[in-house]
PDB file of C-alpha atoms in Angstrom:
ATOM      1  CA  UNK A 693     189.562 -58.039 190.692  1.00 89.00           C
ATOM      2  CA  UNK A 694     189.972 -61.148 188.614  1.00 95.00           C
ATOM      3  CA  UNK A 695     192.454 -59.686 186.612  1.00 97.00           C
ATOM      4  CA  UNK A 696     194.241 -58.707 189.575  1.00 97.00           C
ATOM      5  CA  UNK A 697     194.076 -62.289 191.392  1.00 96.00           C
ATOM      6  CA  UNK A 698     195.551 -63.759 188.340  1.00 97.00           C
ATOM      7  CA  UNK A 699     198.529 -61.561 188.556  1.00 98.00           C
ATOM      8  CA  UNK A 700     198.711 -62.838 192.074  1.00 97.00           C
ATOM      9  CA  UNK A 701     198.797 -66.327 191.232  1.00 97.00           C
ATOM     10  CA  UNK A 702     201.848 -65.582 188.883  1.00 98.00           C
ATOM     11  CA  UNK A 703     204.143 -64.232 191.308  1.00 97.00           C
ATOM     12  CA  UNK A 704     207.865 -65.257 191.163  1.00 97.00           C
ATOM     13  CA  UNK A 705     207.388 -66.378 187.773  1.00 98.00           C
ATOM     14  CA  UNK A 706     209.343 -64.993 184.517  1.00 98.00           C
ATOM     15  CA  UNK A 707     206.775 -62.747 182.517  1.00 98.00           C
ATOM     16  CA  UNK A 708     207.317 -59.900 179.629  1.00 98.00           C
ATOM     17  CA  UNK A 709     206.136 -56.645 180.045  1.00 98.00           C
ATOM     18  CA  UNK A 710     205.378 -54.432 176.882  1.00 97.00           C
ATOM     19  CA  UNK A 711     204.791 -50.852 177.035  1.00 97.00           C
ATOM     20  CA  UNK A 712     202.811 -48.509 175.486  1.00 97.00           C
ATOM     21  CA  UNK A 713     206.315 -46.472 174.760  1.00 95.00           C
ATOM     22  CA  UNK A 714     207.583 -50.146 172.881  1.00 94.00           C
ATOM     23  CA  UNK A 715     209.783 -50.384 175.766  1.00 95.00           C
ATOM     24  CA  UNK A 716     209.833 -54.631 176.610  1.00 97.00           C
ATOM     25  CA  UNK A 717     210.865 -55.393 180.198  1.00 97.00           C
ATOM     26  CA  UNK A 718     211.078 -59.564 180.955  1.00 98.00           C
ATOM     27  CA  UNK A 719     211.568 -60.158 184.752  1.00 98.00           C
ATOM     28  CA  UNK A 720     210.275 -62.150 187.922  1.00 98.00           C
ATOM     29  CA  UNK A 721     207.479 -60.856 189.028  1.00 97.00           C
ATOM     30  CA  UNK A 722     207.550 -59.565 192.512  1.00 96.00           C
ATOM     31  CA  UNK A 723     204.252 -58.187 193.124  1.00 95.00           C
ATOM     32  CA  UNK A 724     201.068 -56.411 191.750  1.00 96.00           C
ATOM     33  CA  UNK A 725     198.405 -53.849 193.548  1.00 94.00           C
ATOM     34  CA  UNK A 726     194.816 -53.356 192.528  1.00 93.00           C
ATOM     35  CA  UNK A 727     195.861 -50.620 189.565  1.00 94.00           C
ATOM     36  CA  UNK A 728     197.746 -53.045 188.000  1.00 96.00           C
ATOM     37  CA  UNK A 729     200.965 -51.760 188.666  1.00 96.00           C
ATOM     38  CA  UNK A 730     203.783 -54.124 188.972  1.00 97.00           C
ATOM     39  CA  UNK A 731     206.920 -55.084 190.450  1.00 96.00           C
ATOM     40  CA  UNK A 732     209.473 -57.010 188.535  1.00 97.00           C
ATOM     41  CA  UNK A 733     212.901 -58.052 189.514  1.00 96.00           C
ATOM     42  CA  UNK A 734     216.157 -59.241 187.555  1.00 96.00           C
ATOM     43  CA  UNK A 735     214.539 -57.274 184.729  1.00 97.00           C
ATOM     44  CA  UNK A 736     216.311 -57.518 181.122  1.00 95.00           C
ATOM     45  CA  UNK A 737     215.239 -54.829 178.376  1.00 95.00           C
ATOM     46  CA  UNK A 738     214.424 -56.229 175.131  1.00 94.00           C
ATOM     47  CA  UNK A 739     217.468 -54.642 172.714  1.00 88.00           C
ATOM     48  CA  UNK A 740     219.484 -53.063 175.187  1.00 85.00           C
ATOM     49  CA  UNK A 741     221.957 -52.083 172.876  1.00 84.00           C
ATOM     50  CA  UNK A 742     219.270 -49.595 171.542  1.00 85.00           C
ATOM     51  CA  UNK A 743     217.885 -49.309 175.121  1.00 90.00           C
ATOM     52  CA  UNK A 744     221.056 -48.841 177.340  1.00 92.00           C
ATOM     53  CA  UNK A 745     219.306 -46.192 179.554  1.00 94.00           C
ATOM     54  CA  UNK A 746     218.182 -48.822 182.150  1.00 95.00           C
ATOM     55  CA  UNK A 747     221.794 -50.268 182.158  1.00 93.00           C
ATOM     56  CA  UNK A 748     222.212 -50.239 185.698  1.00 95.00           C
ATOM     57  CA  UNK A 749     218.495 -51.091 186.822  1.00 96.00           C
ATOM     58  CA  UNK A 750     217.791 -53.875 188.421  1.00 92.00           C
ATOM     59  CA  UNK A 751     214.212 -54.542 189.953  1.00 96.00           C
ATOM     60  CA  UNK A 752     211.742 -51.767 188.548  1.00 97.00           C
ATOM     61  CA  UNK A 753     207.846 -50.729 189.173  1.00 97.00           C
ATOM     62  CA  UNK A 754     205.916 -50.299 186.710  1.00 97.00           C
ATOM     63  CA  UNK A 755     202.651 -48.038 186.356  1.00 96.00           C
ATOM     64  CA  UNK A 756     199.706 -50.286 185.670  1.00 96.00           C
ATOM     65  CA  UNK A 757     198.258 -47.477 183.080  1.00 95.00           C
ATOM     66  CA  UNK A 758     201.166 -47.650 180.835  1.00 97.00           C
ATOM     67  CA  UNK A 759     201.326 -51.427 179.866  1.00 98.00           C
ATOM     68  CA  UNK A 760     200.502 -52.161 176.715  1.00 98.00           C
ATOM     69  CA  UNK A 761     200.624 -56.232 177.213  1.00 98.00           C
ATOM     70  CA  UNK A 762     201.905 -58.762 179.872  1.00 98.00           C
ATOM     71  CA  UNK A 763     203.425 -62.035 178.175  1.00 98.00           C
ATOM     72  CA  UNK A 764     202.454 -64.552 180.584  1.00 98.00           C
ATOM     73  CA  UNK A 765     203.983 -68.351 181.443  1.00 98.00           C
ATOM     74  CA  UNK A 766     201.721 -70.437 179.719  1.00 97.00           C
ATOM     75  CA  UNK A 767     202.383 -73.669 181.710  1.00 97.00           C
ATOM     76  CA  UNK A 768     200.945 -71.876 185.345  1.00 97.00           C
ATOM     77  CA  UNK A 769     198.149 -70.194 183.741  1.00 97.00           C
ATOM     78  CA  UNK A 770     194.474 -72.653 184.256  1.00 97.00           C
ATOM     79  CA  UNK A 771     192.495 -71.608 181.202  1.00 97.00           C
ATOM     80  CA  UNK A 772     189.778 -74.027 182.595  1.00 97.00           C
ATOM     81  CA  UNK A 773     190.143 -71.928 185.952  1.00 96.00           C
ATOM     82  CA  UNK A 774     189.897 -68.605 184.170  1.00 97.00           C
ATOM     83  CA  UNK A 775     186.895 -69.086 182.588  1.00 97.00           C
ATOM     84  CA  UNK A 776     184.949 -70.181 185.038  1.00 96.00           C
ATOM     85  CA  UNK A 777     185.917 -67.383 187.342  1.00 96.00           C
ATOM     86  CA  UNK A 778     185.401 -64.700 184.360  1.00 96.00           C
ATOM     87  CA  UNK A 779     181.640 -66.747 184.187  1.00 95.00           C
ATOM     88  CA  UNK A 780     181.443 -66.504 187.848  1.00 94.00           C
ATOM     89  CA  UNK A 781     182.103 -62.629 187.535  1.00 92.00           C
ATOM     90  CA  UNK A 782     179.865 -61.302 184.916  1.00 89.00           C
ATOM     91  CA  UNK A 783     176.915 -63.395 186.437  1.00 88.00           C
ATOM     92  CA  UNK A 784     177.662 -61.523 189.625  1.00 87.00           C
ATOM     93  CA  UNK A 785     177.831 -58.179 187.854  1.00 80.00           C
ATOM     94  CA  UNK A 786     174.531 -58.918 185.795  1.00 74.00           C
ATOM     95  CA  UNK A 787     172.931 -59.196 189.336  1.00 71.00           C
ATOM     96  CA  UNK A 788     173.732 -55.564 190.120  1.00 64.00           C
TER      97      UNK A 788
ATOM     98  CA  UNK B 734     167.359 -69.799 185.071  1.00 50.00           C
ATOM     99  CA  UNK B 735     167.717 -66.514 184.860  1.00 53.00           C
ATOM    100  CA  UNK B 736     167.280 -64.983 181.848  1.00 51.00           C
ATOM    101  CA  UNK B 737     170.017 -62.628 181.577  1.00 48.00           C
ATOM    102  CA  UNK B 738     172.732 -65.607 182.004  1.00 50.00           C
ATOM    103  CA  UNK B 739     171.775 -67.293 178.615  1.00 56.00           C
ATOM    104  CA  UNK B 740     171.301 -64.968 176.024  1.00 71.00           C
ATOM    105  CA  UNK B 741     172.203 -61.597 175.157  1.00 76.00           C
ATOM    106  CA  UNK B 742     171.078 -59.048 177.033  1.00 81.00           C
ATOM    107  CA  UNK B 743     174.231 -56.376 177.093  1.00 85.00           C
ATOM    108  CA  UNK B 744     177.375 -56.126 175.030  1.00 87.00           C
ATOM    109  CA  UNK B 745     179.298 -57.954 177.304  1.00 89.00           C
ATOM    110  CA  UNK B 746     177.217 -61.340 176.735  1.00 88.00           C
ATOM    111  CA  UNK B 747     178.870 -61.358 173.836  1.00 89.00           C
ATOM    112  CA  UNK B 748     182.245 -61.638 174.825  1.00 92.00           C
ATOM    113  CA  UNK B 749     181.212 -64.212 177.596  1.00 93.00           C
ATOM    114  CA  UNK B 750     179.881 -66.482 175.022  1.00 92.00           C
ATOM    115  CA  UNK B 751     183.126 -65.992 173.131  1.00 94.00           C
ATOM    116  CA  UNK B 752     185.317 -67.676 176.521  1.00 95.00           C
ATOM    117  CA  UNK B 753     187.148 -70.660 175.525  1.00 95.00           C
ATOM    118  CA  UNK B 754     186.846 -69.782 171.652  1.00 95.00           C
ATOM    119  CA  UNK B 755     189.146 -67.772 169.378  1.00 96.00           C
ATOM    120  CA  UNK B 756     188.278 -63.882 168.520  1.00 97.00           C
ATOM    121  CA  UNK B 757     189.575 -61.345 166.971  1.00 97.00           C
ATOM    122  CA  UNK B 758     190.943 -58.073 168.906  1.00 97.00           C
ATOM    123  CA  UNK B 759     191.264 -54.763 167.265  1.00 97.00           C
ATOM    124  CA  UNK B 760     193.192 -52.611 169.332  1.00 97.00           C
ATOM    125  CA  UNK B 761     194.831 -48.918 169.528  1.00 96.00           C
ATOM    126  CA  UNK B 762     198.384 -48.045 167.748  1.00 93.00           C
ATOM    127  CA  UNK B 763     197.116 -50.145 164.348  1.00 94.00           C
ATOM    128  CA  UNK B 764     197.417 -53.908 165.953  1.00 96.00           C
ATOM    129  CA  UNK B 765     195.409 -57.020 165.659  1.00 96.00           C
ATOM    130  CA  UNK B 766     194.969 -59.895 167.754  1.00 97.00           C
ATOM    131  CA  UNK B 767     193.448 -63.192 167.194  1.00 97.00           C
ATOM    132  CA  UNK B 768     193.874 -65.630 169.969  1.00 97.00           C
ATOM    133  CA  UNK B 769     191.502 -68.049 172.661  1.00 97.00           C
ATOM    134  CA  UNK B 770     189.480 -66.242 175.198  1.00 97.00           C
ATOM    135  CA  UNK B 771     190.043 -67.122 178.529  1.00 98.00           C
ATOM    136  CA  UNK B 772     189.446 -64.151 180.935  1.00 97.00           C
ATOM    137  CA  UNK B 773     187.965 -60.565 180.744  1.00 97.00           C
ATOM    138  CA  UNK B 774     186.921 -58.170 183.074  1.00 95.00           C
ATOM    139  CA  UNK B 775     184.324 -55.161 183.268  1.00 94.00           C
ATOM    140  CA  UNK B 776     187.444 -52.645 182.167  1.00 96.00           C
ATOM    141  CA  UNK B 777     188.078 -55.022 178.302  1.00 96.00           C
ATOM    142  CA  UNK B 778     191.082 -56.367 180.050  1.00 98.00           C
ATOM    143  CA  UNK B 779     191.300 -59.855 178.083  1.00 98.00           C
ATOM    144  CA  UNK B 780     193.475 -62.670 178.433  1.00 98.00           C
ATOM    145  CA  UNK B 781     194.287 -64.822 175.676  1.00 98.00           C
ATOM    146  CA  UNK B 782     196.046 -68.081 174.512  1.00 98.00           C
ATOM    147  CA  UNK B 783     197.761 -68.882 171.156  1.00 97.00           C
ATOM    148  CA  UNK B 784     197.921 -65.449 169.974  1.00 98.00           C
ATOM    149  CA  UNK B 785     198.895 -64.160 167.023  1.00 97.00           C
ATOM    150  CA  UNK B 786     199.428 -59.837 166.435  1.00 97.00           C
ATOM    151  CA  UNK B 787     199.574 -58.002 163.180  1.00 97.00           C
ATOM    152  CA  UNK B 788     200.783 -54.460 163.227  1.00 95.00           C
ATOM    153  CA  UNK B 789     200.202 -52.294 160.370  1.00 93.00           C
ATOM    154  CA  UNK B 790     203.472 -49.896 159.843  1.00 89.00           C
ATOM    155  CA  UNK B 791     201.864 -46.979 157.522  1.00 83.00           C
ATOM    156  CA  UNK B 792     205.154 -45.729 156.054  1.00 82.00           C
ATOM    157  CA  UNK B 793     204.477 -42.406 154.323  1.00 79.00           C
ATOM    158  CA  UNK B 794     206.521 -41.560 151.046  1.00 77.00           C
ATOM    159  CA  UNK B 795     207.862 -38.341 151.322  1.00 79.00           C
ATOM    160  CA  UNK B 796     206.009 -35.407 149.207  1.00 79.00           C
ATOM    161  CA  UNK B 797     203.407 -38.094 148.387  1.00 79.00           C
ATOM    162  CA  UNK B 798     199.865 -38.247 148.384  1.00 81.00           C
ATOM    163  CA  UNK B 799     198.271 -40.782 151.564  1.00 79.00           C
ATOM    164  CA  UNK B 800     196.580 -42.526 148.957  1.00 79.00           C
ATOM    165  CA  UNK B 801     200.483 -43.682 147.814  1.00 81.00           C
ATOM    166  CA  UNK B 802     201.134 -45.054 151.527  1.00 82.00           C
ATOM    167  CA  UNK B 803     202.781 -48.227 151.665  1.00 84.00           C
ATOM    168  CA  UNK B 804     201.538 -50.563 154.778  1.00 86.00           C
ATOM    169  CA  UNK B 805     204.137 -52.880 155.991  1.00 91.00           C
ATOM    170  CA  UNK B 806     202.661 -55.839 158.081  1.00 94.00           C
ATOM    171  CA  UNK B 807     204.633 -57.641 161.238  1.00 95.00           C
ATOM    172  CA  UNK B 808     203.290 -60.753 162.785  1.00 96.00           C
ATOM    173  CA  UNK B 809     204.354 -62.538 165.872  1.00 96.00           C
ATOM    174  CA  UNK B 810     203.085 -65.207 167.835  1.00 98.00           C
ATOM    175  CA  UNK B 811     202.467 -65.346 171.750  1.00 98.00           C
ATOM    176  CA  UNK B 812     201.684 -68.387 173.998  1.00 97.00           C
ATOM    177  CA  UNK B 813     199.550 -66.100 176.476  1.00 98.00           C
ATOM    178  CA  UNK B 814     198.961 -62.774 176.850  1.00 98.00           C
ATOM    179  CA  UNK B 815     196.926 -60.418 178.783  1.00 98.00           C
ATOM    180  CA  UNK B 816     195.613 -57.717 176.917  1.00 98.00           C
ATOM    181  CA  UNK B 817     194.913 -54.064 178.922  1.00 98.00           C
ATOM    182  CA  UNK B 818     191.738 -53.306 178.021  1.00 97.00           C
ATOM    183  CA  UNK B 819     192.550 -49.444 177.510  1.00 96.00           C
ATOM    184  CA  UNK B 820     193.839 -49.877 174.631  1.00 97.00           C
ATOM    185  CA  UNK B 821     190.824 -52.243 172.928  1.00 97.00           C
ATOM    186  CA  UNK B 822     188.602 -50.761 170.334  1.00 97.00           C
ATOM    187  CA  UNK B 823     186.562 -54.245 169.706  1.00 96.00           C
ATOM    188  CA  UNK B 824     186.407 -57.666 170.184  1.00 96.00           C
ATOM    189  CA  UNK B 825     184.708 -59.781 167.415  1.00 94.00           C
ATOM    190  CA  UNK B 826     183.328 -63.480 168.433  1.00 88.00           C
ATOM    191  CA  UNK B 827     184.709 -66.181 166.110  1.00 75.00           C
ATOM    192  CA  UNK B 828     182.583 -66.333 162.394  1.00 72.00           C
ATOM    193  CA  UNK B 829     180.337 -69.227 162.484  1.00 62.00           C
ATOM    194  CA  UNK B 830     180.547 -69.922 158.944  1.00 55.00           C
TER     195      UNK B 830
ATOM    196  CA  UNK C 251     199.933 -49.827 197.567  1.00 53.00           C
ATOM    197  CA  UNK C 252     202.857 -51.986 198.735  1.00 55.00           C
ATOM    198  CA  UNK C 253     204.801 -51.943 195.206  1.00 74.00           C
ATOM    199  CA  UNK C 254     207.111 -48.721 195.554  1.00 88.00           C
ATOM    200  CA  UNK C 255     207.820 -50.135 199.454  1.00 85.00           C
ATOM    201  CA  UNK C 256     211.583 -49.868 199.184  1.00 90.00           C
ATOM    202  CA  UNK C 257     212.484 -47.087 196.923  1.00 95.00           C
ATOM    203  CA  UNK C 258     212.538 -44.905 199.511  1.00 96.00           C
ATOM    204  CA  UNK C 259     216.145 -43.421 200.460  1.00 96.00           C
ATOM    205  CA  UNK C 260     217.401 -45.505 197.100  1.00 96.00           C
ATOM    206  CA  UNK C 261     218.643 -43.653 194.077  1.00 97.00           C
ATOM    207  CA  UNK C 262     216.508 -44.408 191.002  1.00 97.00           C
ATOM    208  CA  UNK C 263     215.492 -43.593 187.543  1.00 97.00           C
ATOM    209  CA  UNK C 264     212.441 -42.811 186.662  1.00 97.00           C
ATOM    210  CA  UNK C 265     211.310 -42.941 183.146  1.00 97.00           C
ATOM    211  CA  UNK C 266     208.346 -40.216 182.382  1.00 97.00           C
ATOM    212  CA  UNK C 267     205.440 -40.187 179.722  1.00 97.00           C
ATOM    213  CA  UNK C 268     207.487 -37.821 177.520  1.00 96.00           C
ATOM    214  CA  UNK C 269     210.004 -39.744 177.482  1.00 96.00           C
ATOM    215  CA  UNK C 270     212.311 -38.888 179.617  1.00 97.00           C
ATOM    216  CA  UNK C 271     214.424 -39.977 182.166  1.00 97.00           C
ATOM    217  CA  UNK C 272     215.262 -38.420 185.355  1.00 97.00           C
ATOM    218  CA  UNK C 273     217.867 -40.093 188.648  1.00 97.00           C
ATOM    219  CA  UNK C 274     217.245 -39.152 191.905  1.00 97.00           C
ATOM    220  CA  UNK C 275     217.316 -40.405 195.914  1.00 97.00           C
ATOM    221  CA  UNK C 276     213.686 -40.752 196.065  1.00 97.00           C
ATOM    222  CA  UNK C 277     212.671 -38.959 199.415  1.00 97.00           C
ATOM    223  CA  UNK C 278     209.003 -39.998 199.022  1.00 96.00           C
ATOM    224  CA  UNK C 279     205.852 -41.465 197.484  1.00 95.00           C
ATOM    225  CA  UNK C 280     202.084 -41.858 197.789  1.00 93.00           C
ATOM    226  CA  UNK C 281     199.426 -43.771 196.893  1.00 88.00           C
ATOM    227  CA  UNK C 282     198.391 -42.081 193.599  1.00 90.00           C
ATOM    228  CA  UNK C 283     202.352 -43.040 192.974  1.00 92.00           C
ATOM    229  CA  UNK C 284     203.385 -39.309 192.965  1.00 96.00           C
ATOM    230  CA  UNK C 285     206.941 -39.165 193.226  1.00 97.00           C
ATOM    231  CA  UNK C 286     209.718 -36.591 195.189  1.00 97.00           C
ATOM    232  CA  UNK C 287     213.478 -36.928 194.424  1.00 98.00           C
ATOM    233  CA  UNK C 288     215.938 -35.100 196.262  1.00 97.00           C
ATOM    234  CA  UNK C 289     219.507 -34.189 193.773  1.00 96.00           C
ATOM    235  CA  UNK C 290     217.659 -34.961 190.787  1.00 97.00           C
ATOM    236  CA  UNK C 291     219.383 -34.906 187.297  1.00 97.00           C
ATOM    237  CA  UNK C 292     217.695 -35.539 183.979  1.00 97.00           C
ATOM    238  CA  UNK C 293     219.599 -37.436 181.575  1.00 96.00           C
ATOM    239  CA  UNK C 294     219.050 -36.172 178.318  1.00 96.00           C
ATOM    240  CA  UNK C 295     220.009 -39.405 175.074  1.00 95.00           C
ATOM    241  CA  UNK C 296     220.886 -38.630 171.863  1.00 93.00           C
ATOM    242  CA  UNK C 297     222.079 -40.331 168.872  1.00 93.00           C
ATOM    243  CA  UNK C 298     225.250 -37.585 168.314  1.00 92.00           C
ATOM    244  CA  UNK C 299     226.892 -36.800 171.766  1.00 92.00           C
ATOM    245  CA  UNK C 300     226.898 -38.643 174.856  1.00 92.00           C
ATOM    246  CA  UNK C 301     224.464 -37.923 177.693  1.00 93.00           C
ATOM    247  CA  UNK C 302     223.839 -34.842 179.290  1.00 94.00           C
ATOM    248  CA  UNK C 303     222.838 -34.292 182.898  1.00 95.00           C
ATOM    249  CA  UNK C 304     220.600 -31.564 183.743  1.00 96.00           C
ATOM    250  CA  UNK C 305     220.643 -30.590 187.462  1.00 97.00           C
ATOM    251  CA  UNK C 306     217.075 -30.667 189.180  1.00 97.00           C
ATOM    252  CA  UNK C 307     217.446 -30.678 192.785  1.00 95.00           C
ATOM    253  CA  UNK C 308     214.565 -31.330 194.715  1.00 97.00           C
ATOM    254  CA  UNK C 309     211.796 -32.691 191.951  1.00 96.00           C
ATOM    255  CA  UNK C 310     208.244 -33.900 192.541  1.00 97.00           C
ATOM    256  CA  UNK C 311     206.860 -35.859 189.366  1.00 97.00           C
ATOM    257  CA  UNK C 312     203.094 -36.306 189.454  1.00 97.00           C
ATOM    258  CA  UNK C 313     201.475 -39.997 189.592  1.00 95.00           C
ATOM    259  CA  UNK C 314     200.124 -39.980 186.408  1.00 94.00           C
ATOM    260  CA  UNK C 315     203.391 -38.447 184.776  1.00 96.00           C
ATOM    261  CA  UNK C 316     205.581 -41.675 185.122  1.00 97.00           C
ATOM    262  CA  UNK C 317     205.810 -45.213 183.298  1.00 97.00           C
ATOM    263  CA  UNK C 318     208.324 -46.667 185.379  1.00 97.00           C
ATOM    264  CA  UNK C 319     211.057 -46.332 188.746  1.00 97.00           C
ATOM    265  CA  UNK C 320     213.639 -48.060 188.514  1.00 97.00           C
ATOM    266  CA  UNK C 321     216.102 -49.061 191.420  1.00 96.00           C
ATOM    267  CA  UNK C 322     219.540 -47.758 190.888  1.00 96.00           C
ATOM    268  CA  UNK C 323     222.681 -50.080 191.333  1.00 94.00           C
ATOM    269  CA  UNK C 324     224.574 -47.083 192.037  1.00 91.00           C
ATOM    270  CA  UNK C 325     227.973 -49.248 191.521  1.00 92.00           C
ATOM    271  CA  UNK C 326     227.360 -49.751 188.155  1.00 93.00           C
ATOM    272  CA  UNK C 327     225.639 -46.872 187.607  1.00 92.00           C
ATOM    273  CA  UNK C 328     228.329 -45.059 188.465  1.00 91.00           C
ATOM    274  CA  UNK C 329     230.612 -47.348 186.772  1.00 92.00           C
ATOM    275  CA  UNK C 330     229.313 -46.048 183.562  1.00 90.00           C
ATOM    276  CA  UNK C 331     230.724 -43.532 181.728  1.00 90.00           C
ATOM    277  CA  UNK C 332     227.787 -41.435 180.365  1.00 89.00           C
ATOM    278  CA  UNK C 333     229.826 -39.081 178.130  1.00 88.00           C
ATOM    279  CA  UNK C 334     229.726 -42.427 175.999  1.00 91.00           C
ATOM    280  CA  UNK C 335     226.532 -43.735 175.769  1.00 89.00           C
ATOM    281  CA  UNK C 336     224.863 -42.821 172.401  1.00 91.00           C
ATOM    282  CA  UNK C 337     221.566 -43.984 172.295  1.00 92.00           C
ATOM    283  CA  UNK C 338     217.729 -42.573 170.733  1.00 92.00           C
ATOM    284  CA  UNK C 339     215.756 -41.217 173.523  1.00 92.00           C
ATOM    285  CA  UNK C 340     212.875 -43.300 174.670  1.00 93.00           C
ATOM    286  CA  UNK C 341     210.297 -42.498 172.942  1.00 93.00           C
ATOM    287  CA  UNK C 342     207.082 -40.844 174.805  1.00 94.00           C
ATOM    288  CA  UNK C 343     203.895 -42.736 175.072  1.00 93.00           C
ATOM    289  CA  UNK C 344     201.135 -43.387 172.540  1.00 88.00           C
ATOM    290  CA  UNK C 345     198.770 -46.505 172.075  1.00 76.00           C
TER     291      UNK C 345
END
């Protein structure tokens, strides 16, 4: 869930996608669900001249499972934030 | 306080006590991480600053025995990352040394 | 899950596990992301001729099969002249 609210937080901002096929898709992201699957729009495909098979794709989803890494925008991501809600979490799930 | 909130009780304590310092992430498909811990979740997602990946290219020599393998390393730098945790084999808090 | 909202009636690509790639209108969707596409093609890349369309018709792709649905510009899609692309496939998934 934190992981998810993060995401959130970082809509309409520019982030990188990497896949687990080495595909890397930079775009805007648009939106996220609960799986982790994501929504990104004016997307751009890292060396399209090797990659021209999403020529003509614009906005794309993409299935939470297959991402290998999400670049993120440094300057809107609270560290300070995130580790207090990660400390918040785990003390939550040691009470279970 | 309760108990269970200080030291280490479970494997995760670990990586709790790591947040806010720099640790080293094996991971799946021969990479390396090493970057500043600043979220995880109960799945090994991880989200790091100032990170830095090495991938190990094993490039095999034709007709060759493995032992004759040549690994070829590539670095690159990130400013932050999140990490899915499927594809984490450990995470190592930073050496105190 | 509000993410494929959209797609529906839209042509699109969708790129699969194995690595490959497959247009269609997309005539539905569910929540474990299973897919169906109506006049379906799979474009098959290679390195020495250009690409090659494979008829499919009607074509339901499983959830867990697919890496990522993209939406068509069918304007530039069709714009493109696929008897010139040369390019690898993409390659299938693996950590």
């Amino acid at each position: 869930m934190l992981i998810f609210s993060v995401f959130k937080t970082l809509t309409d901002q520019k982030v990188t996608v990497e896949l687990k096929n080495d595909l890397s898709i930079t775009g805007v992201l648009k939106s996220v669900d609960q799986f982790l699957n994501i929504r990104l729009d004016k997307i751009e495909v890292f060396d399209e001249a090797r990659h021209p098979h999403m020529m003509a794709v614009k906005n794309c989803f993409i299935r939470g499972s297959v991402v290998r890494y999400v670049q993120l925008p440094a300057e809107h991501v609270d560290t300070q934030l995130l580790e207090d809600a990660t400390r918040r979490e785990a003390a939550a799930q040691n009470k279970r | 306080m309760d108990p269970a909130s200080s030291g280490i009780q479970e494997p995760f304590d670990l990586i709790r006590l790591s947040l806010s310092e720099r640790v080293f992430v094996k991971l799946r498909g021969d990479r390396e991480l090493t970057g500043v811990l600043h979220a995880y979740d109960g799945h090994m997602n991880l989200i790091l600053s100032d990170v830095e990946e090495t991938i190990m290219i094993v490039e095999q020599v034709e007709g060759a025995p493995e032992s004759q393998n040549t690994v070829n390393v590539a670095k690159r730098k990130m400013d932050m990352l999140f990490v899915r945790g499927d594809g984490v084999i450990l995470v190592s808090p930073p050496s105190r040394t | 899950m509000a993410t494929l909202q959209g797609y529906v009636d839209h042509r699109v690509l969708l790129i699969l596990q194995d690595g490959r790639a497959i247009v269609g209108v997309m005539a539905g969707y569910d929540q474990k992301s299973n897919v169906v596409l109506s006049d379906s093609k799979e474009r098959v890349y290679s390195v020495e001729e250009g690409v090659e369309e494979i008829p499919l018709g009607l074509y339901l792709v499983k959830g867990d099969q697919i890496v990522l649905i993209g939406e068509l510009d069918e304007a530039l899609d069709q714009s493109v002249d696929l008897s010139t692309i040369r390019a690898e496939p993409i390659p299938p998934i693996h950590y």
